[in-house]
Amino acid sequence: MAEQEEDFSSLPLPDRFVHKNWKVRKQGYEDAAKAFQSTPDESDPVFRPFILDSGLWKGAVADSNVAAQQEGINALCSFLKYGGRDGCMRTRNSTITPIFEKGLSSTRAATKQSSLEALLLYVELDKADPVIEELLPALSNKQPKIIAATLSAFTSIYHAYGVKIVDPKPVLKALPKIFGHADKNVRAEASNLVVELYRWLREAIKTLFWNDLKPVQQQDLEKLFEVVKQEPQPKQERLLRTQQAAIAAAPAAGGGNDYEAEGQEDEGEAEVDAFDLAEPMDVVSKIPPDFYENLASTKWKDRKEALDALYAVVKVDRIKDGHFDEMVSIFAKCMKDANIAVVTVAANCVEALANGLRKSFAKYRGRIMSPMLERLKEKKQSVADALGAALDAVFASTSLSDCLEEMLEFLKHKNPQVKLETLRFLIRCLKTTRVAPLKAETKSIADAATKLLTESTEVTRSGGAEILGTLMKIMGERAMNPYLEGLDEIRKTKIKEYFDAAEVKAKDKPKPVAPPPKVAPAPQKKVFGKKAVTGVKKAPPRAATPQEDPPPPPTTKPAASRGIPSKLGSVPRSGLAAPSGALKLQKRLVGPAGASVPVLSSPQRNIPTPTFDDEAIPPPKLGLGGRGLAGRPLGKPVSAQSESTAPPPAILGMSAIERAELEELRAEKERLQKLMEDLRADKSRHMSQINELQNQNAQLIEDHTRDVLSIKAKETQLVRARSDAEAAEQTVQKQQREMERLKRELSRVTRAETPPMGMDAGDHIYRDTGMGMNGTNHIVSGVDRYESSRASRELGYQRARSYMSSPSEEKENGGLDAQRGKLGSPESRGRDVSDGARSRGDSPGRGPEGRDSVTGQPIESWRRAAEVTSQLKARIEQMKARQALTRPH
């Protein structure tokens, strides 16, 4: 056995990891853990085989022997701890599945703890998303103990790293199914996980899965939440490797602790809300199709119902970004609605849309903020509250700098209600903003608030004091002291009270940006001019030149030993020759190259302006024994000589390097001048293009305005034409109805004109067919204007015969007509009856007597026919009168 053990220990670690003997594997795991701990860094060769072959760790974690498995998971933890990020990323996909299948659900507590530590190390070395993605399939496992163990691992991960590092949304989406599990241990672990997430998310946790739980489960969780509400905001307990590296890289002496404290403070203050957890919803496609039509209705109830329907659509936790320009414009128009119920619902819609879009709503702020601030004139508190909530939501999507200008304008509004509500809105903005205002913004806010202190109403004065106190809380007392000067002690005391009570989220942190620019240019000046640093410092201060004059006299003392005239001649030559041509050259030499030659430095100090010429004369004055300016004319006769003799000392005093540098500077100057000319030409060209584009833009605007007006005029004409067409159509319909009515009246009158009469009168009338019926037809045709038509008279004759004659009479009249046709003659008939006889086609062979062949009494029958005719006339007149009464006017 001892020989076998020695042979096993001599095997390489990868071979021992896959050995058939569990004791060899166990010993190999232990030796590997010790080898990993003794490595100097992550690049040690001992890690290489295990990084290249991740299957070794899969077998170690899922070892069939529980004792060997425990040591294998410990070796994995040691490998991850000392192997670094590369080993984590290479082995993660192979080990997490066996960890939750056999490690987390192990019966050994040490194995469970090592498995959890391995998962935490995987999160620490890289990031949490891949680990959570690999663990989520375990929640669908058939074995309840694996699900419960995985839920417990999730709880530990969130407890250690928090929801900022580990995204809670994937786990929250899977919770409703877990709460419906049959195993009570699974539900208990799910409750523990929800409580842990509630520590970090608070009420925002309910947006994803709360409605899917049973009421009993909601009540049980609410009881558990009550305990958590009393606890402080949790903090991250375990740092990632990247965070640890940042702390280690922080500057010395407590920098790391400050970094950690600041990071944890920011993390604690940053609350996670429902917006961060919710999925974006597309609300544009869910807008009712008749929304815009109902919103344009003249009835306020229709407009309110349309906005209510839209509010139900946009009231979601997160809205998918889209085009809401038309919707926001409609909201701005609704702010001017006469009905306050419509204004309130529109404000609620603006609030919901701004909360759902957050930063994406900032581009619509300019369209909606001013109408809402203007509508603050409503004194009803419900309207003011709705508008205030909408303004707060709009401000949350923007910043104080974006909204400040409009708020300051409305603080000057003539309506006291608008001024008061705008003041309160500004106070809320100062308390909720996370960015301190700039100095210019601070000044404008302080000036506006100071003016409010002199208002006539107490509420407005208190609001101005609260603005100053809140602003002081943000900027600090020292920064606000200049704005409080001139105020009385009562107002200062009130501002101080608001300062003590104010709670703000922004703090003005001065940034030390001044020192770095001072340090940076200094080396550049020293490098650019090595010897001219002292010369540059002496040139700018003009008042210091008399104190700096002593250095030049020692340079002129050797010339003085030759004689006083040479000294007097040398000084004017060097001093008076410079203005003629060498002044520019001397300035160039002093600036970039430095005053390496003492002869060139003294004239530059003495001759920048005429006043300095007087200051340059005192040195010769001392040498001449108080002769004053007597030496000045001496230089004038030799000015021509000085012009010819001055350049050689300057040229001789300059080295070849300085001359080359001078030429380079001249070339650089010429290049810069050309560049400036090119830039000026480009600028003029661009300005001309800008002017041309502005003219084109103005022309386009004019054309557009003209087109719009033309379109509106055409639309107006079209509307008028449509109205005229509708009126004409109505008139036509009315005339058609009138024609139909007249037709009905005409038919009724026609039927009424020919009713059957009494039998005795009809018998006597129509016995003499040739005369009597001719008279009747003549009367009817005169009434109905049918005299000119022969066919009409025959039609009236036939109708009279059909309605007024019986069959026997028709036979009788027919027989009489036939008999009269045989016996009668044209001479025996009367003048009035001759036309009727011809119209009926009577033959001229009738009797001359005109008697009735049956009765023998022609005169009596004519009388009766006259009576019947008069009766018919009377009835016709009555019917006409009745028709005139019933006809509409």
Short mmCIF file of N, CA, C and O in Angstrom, two decimals, residues 196-258:
data_model
loop_
_atom_site.label_atom_id
_atom_site.label_comp_id
_atom_site.label_asym_id
_atom_site.label_seq_id
_atom_site.Cartn_x
_atom_site.Cartn_y
_atom_site.Cartn_z
N GLU A 196 -35.20 39.26 1.25
CA GLU A 196 -33.87 39.82 1.00
C GLU A 196 -33.91 40.85 -0.12
O GLU A 196 -33.28 41.92 -0.03
N LEU A 197 -34.65 40.56 -1.16
CA LEU A 197 -34.78 41.52 -2.25
C LEU A 197 -35.55 42.76 -1.81
O LEU A 197 -35.27 43.87 -2.29
N TYR A 198 -36.49 42.59 -0.89
CA TYR A 198 -37.25 43.73 -0.40
C TYR A 198 -36.33 44.68 0.40
O TYR A 198 -36.57 45.89 0.44
N ARG A 199 -35.31 44.15 1.04
CA ARG A 199 -34.35 45.00 1.75
C ARG A 199 -33.68 45.99 0.81
O ARG A 199 -33.36 47.11 1.21
N TRP A 200 -33.49 45.58 -0.42
CA TRP A 200 -32.81 46.43 -1.38
C TRP A 200 -33.77 47.25 -2.24
O TRP A 200 -33.50 48.42 -2.55
N LEU A 201 -34.89 46.63 -2.64
CA LEU A 201 -35.78 47.27 -3.61
C LEU A 201 -36.96 47.98 -2.99
O LEU A 201 -37.59 48.82 -3.65
N ARG A 202 -37.34 47.60 -1.78
CA ARG A 202 -38.53 48.16 -1.13
C ARG A 202 -39.78 47.91 -1.96
O ARG A 202 -39.98 46.83 -2.49
N GLU A 203 -40.61 48.93 -2.14
CA GLU A 203 -41.90 48.72 -2.81
C GLU A 203 -41.77 48.46 -4.31
O GLU A 203 -42.71 47.99 -4.94
N ALA A 204 -40.61 48.76 -4.88
CA ALA A 204 -40.43 48.51 -6.31
C ALA A 204 -40.45 47.03 -6.66
O ALA A 204 -40.65 46.66 -7.82
N ILE A 205 -40.29 46.17 -5.67
CA ILE A 205 -40.29 44.74 -5.93
C ILE A 205 -41.65 44.24 -6.37
O ILE A 205 -41.77 43.20 -7.03
N LYS A 206 -42.70 44.97 -6.04
CA LYS A 206 -44.06 44.49 -6.31
C LYS A 206 -44.49 44.70 -7.77
O LYS A 206 -45.57 44.27 -8.15
N THR A 207 -43.68 45.35 -8.55
CA THR A 207 -44.11 45.65 -9.92
C THR A 207 -44.06 44.45 -10.84
O THR A 207 -44.77 44.42 -11.85
N LEU A 208 -43.24 43.45 -10.53
CA LEU A 208 -43.02 42.37 -11.48
C LEU A 208 -43.86 41.12 -11.19
O LEU A 208 -44.34 40.48 -12.12
N PHE A 209 -44.02 40.75 -9.95
CA PHE A 209 -44.65 39.45 -9.65
C PHE A 209 -45.74 39.53 -8.60
O PHE A 209 -46.41 38.51 -8.36
N TRP A 210 -45.97 40.65 -7.99
CA TRP A 210 -46.85 40.72 -6.83
C TRP A 210 -48.28 40.34 -7.18
O TRP A 210 -48.96 39.64 -6.42
N ASN A 211 -48.74 40.77 -8.33
CA ASN A 211 -50.13 40.48 -8.71
C ASN A 211 -50.35 39.02 -9.05
O ASN A 211 -51.50 38.56 -9.11
N ASP A 212 -49.29 38.27 -9.28
CA ASP A 212 -49.42 36.85 -9.60
C ASP A 212 -49.49 35.97 -8.37
O ASP A 212 -49.70 34.75 -8.50
N LEU A 213 -49.30 36.55 -7.19
CA LEU A 213 -49.36 35.76 -5.96
C LEU A 213 -50.78 35.68 -5.43
O LEU A 213 -51.65 36.50 -5.75
N LYS A 214 -51.01 34.68 -4.62
CA LYS A 214 -52.31 34.55 -3.97
C LYS A 214 -52.45 35.58 -2.85
O LYS A 214 -51.45 36.02 -2.27
N PRO A 215 -53.66 35.97 -2.53
CA PRO A 215 -53.84 36.96 -1.44
C PRO A 215 -53.23 36.51 -0.12
O PRO A 215 -52.69 37.33 0.62
N VAL A 216 -53.31 35.21 0.16
CA VAL A 216 -52.74 34.72 1.42
C VAL A 216 -51.23 34.88 1.42
O VAL A 216 -50.63 35.30 2.43
N GLN A 217 -50.60 34.58 0.30
CA GLN A 217 -49.15 34.74 0.21
C GLN A 217 -48.77 36.22 0.30
O GLN A 217 -47.74 36.56 0.92
N GLN A 218 -49.56 37.10 -0.29
CA GLN A 218 -49.27 38.53 -0.18
C GLN A 218 -49.35 38.99 1.27
O GLN A 218 -48.51 39.78 1.73
N GLN A 219 -50.33 38.50 1.99
CA GLN A 219 -50.46 38.89 3.40
C GLN A 219 -49.29 38.38 4.22
O GLN A 219 -48.76 39.11 5.08
N ASP A 220 -48.86 37.15 3.97
CA ASP A 220 -47.71 36.61 4.72
C ASP A 220 -46.44 37.42 4.42
O ASP A 220 -45.65 37.71 5.35
N LEU A 221 -46.25 37.78 3.16
CA LEU A 221 -45.07 38.56 2.82
C LEU A 221 -45.14 39.97 3.40
O LEU A 221 -44.11 40.53 3.81
N GLU A 222 -46.32 40.54 3.46
CA GLU A 222 -46.46 41.87 4.05
C GLU A 222 -46.06 41.85 5.52
O GLU A 222 -45.44 42.81 6.03
N LYS A 223 -46.38 40.78 6.21
CA LYS A 223 -45.98 40.67 7.62
C LYS A 223 -44.46 40.60 7.74
O LYS A 223 -43.87 41.19 8.66
N LEU A 224 -43.82 39.88 6.82
CA LEU A 224 -42.36 39.81 6.84
C LEU A 224 -41.74 41.15 6.44
O LEU A 224 -40.66 41.51 6.96
N PHE A 225 -42.41 41.90 5.57
CA PHE A 225 -41.88 43.19 5.15
C PHE A 225 -41.91 44.21 6.28
O PHE A 225 -41.07 45.11 6.32
N GLU A 226 -42.86 44.09 7.16
CA GLU A 226 -42.96 45.05 8.27
C GLU A 226 -41.70 45.03 9.12
O GLU A 226 -41.27 46.08 9.63
N VAL A 227 -41.10 43.86 9.27
CA VAL A 227 -39.87 43.77 10.07
C VAL A 227 -38.71 44.43 9.33
O VAL A 227 -37.86 45.10 9.93
N VAL A 228 -38.68 44.25 8.02
CA VAL A 228 -37.57 44.79 7.23
C VAL A 228 -37.65 46.31 7.13
O VAL A 228 -36.62 46.99 7.03
N LYS A 229 -38.86 46.87 7.15
CA LYS A 229 -39.01 48.31 7.01
C LYS A 229 -38.31 49.08 8.13
O LYS A 229 -37.93 50.23 7.94
N GLN A 230 -38.17 48.45 9.27
CA GLN A 230 -37.52 49.12 10.40
C GLN A 230 -36.00 49.11 10.28
O GLN A 230 -35.32 49.82 11.02
N GLU A 231 -35.45 48.31 9.38
CA GLU A 231 -34.00 48.20 9.24
C GLU A 231 -33.46 49.32 8.36
O GLU A 231 -34.18 49.84 7.49
N PRO A 232 -32.21 49.71 8.53
CA PRO A 232 -31.62 50.74 7.65
C PRO A 232 -31.36 50.19 6.25
O PRO A 232 -31.45 48.99 6.00
N GLN A 233 -31.04 51.09 5.36
CA GLN A 233 -30.76 50.69 3.98
C GLN A 233 -29.52 49.78 3.94
O GLN A 233 -28.48 50.12 4.50
N PRO A 234 -29.61 48.62 3.31
CA PRO A 234 -28.46 47.70 3.30
C PRO A 234 -27.33 48.24 2.44
O PRO A 234 -27.52 49.08 1.56
N LYS A 235 -26.13 47.71 2.68
CA LYS A 235 -24.94 48.09 1.93
C LYS A 235 -24.24 46.84 1.42
O LYS A 235 -24.40 45.75 1.97
N GLN A 236 -23.46 47.03 0.40
CA GLN A 236 -22.73 45.91 -0.19
C GLN A 236 -21.67 45.41 0.78
O GLN A 236 -20.82 46.17 1.25
N GLU A 237 -21.71 44.12 1.07
CA GLU A 237 -20.79 43.55 2.05
C GLU A 237 -19.54 42.96 1.41
O GLU A 237 -18.52 42.84 2.09
N ARG A 238 -19.60 42.58 0.17
CA ARG A 238 -18.47 41.95 -0.49
C ARG A 238 -18.19 42.69 -1.80
O ARG A 238 -19.10 42.92 -2.60
N LEU A 239 -16.94 43.04 -2.02
CA LEU A 239 -16.56 43.83 -3.18
C LEU A 239 -16.08 42.94 -4.32
O LEU A 239 -15.51 41.87 -4.09
N LEU A 240 -16.30 43.42 -5.52
CA LEU A 240 -15.76 42.75 -6.68
C LEU A 240 -14.26 43.00 -6.78
O LEU A 240 -13.71 43.89 -6.13
N ARG A 241 -13.59 42.20 -7.61
CA ARG A 241 -12.15 42.40 -7.78
C ARG A 241 -11.85 43.76 -8.39
O ARG A 241 -10.84 44.40 -8.06
N THR A 242 -12.72 44.21 -9.27
CA THR A 242 -12.51 45.53 -9.86
C THR A 242 -12.64 46.63 -8.81
O THR A 242 -11.89 47.61 -8.83
N GLN A 243 -13.60 46.48 -7.89
CA GLN A 243 -13.72 47.46 -6.81
C GLN A 243 -12.54 47.41 -5.87
O GLN A 243 -12.06 48.45 -5.40
N GLN A 244 -12.06 46.21 -5.60
CA GLN A 244 -10.88 46.10 -4.74
C GLN A 244 -9.66 46.74 -5.40
O GLN A 244 -8.85 47.40 -4.73
N ALA A 245 -9.52 46.58 -6.71
CA ALA A 245 -8.40 47.20 -7.41
C ALA A 245 -8.51 48.72 -7.38
O ALA A 245 -7.51 49.42 -7.26
N ALA A 246 -9.73 49.23 -7.49
CA ALA A 246 -9.90 50.68 -7.44
C ALA A 246 -9.53 51.23 -6.07
O ALA A 246 -8.93 52.30 -5.95
N ILE A 247 -9.88 50.50 -5.03
CA ILE A 247 -9.52 50.95 -3.68
C ILE A 247 -8.01 50.90 -3.50
O ILE A 247 -7.41 51.80 -2.91
N ALA A 248 -7.39 49.84 -4.00
CA ALA A 248 -5.94 49.73 -3.87
C ALA A 248 -5.22 50.81 -4.67
O ALA A 248 -4.14 51.27 -4.26
N ALA A 249 -5.80 51.23 -5.78
CA ALA A 249 -5.16 52.25 -6.61
C ALA A 249 -5.44 53.66 -6.12
O ALA A 249 -4.87 54.62 -6.66
N ALA A 250 -6.30 53.80 -5.12
CA ALA A 250 -6.61 55.13 -4.60
C ALA A 250 -5.38 55.72 -3.95
O ALA A 250 -4.50 55.01 -3.46
N PRO A 251 -5.24 57.06 -3.92
CA PRO A 251 -4.04 57.67 -3.31
C PRO A 251 -3.92 57.33 -1.83
O PRO A 251 -4.87 56.93 -1.19
N ALA A 252 -2.78 57.56 -1.34
CA ALA A 252 -2.32 57.08 -0.03
C ALA A 252 -3.18 57.56 1.12
O ALA A 252 -4.08 58.33 0.99
N ALA A 253 -2.84 57.03 2.28
CA ALA A 253 -3.30 57.53 3.59
C ALA A 253 -4.79 57.70 3.69
O ALA A 253 -5.30 58.78 3.75
N GLY A 254 -5.48 56.59 3.71
CA GLY A 254 -6.93 56.63 3.92
C GLY A 254 -7.71 56.90 2.69
O GLY A 254 -8.92 57.07 2.77
N GLY A 255 -7.09 56.99 1.52
CA GLY A 255 -7.85 57.22 0.30
C GLY A 255 -8.78 56.08 0.00
O GLY A 255 -9.89 56.25 -0.47
N GLY A 256 -8.33 54.84 0.28
CA GLY A 256 -9.17 53.69 0.02
C GLY A 256 -10.40 53.67 0.88
O GLY A 256 -11.50 53.37 0.42
N ASN A 257 -10.26 54.02 2.15
CA ASN A 257 -11.42 54.04 3.03
C ASN A 257 -12.41 55.11 2.61
O ASN A 257 -13.61 54.91 2.63
N ASP A 258 -11.88 56.25 2.19
CA ASP A 258 -12.78 57.30 1.73
C ASP A 258 -13.52 56.87 0.48
O ASP A 258 -14.72 57.11 0.32
#
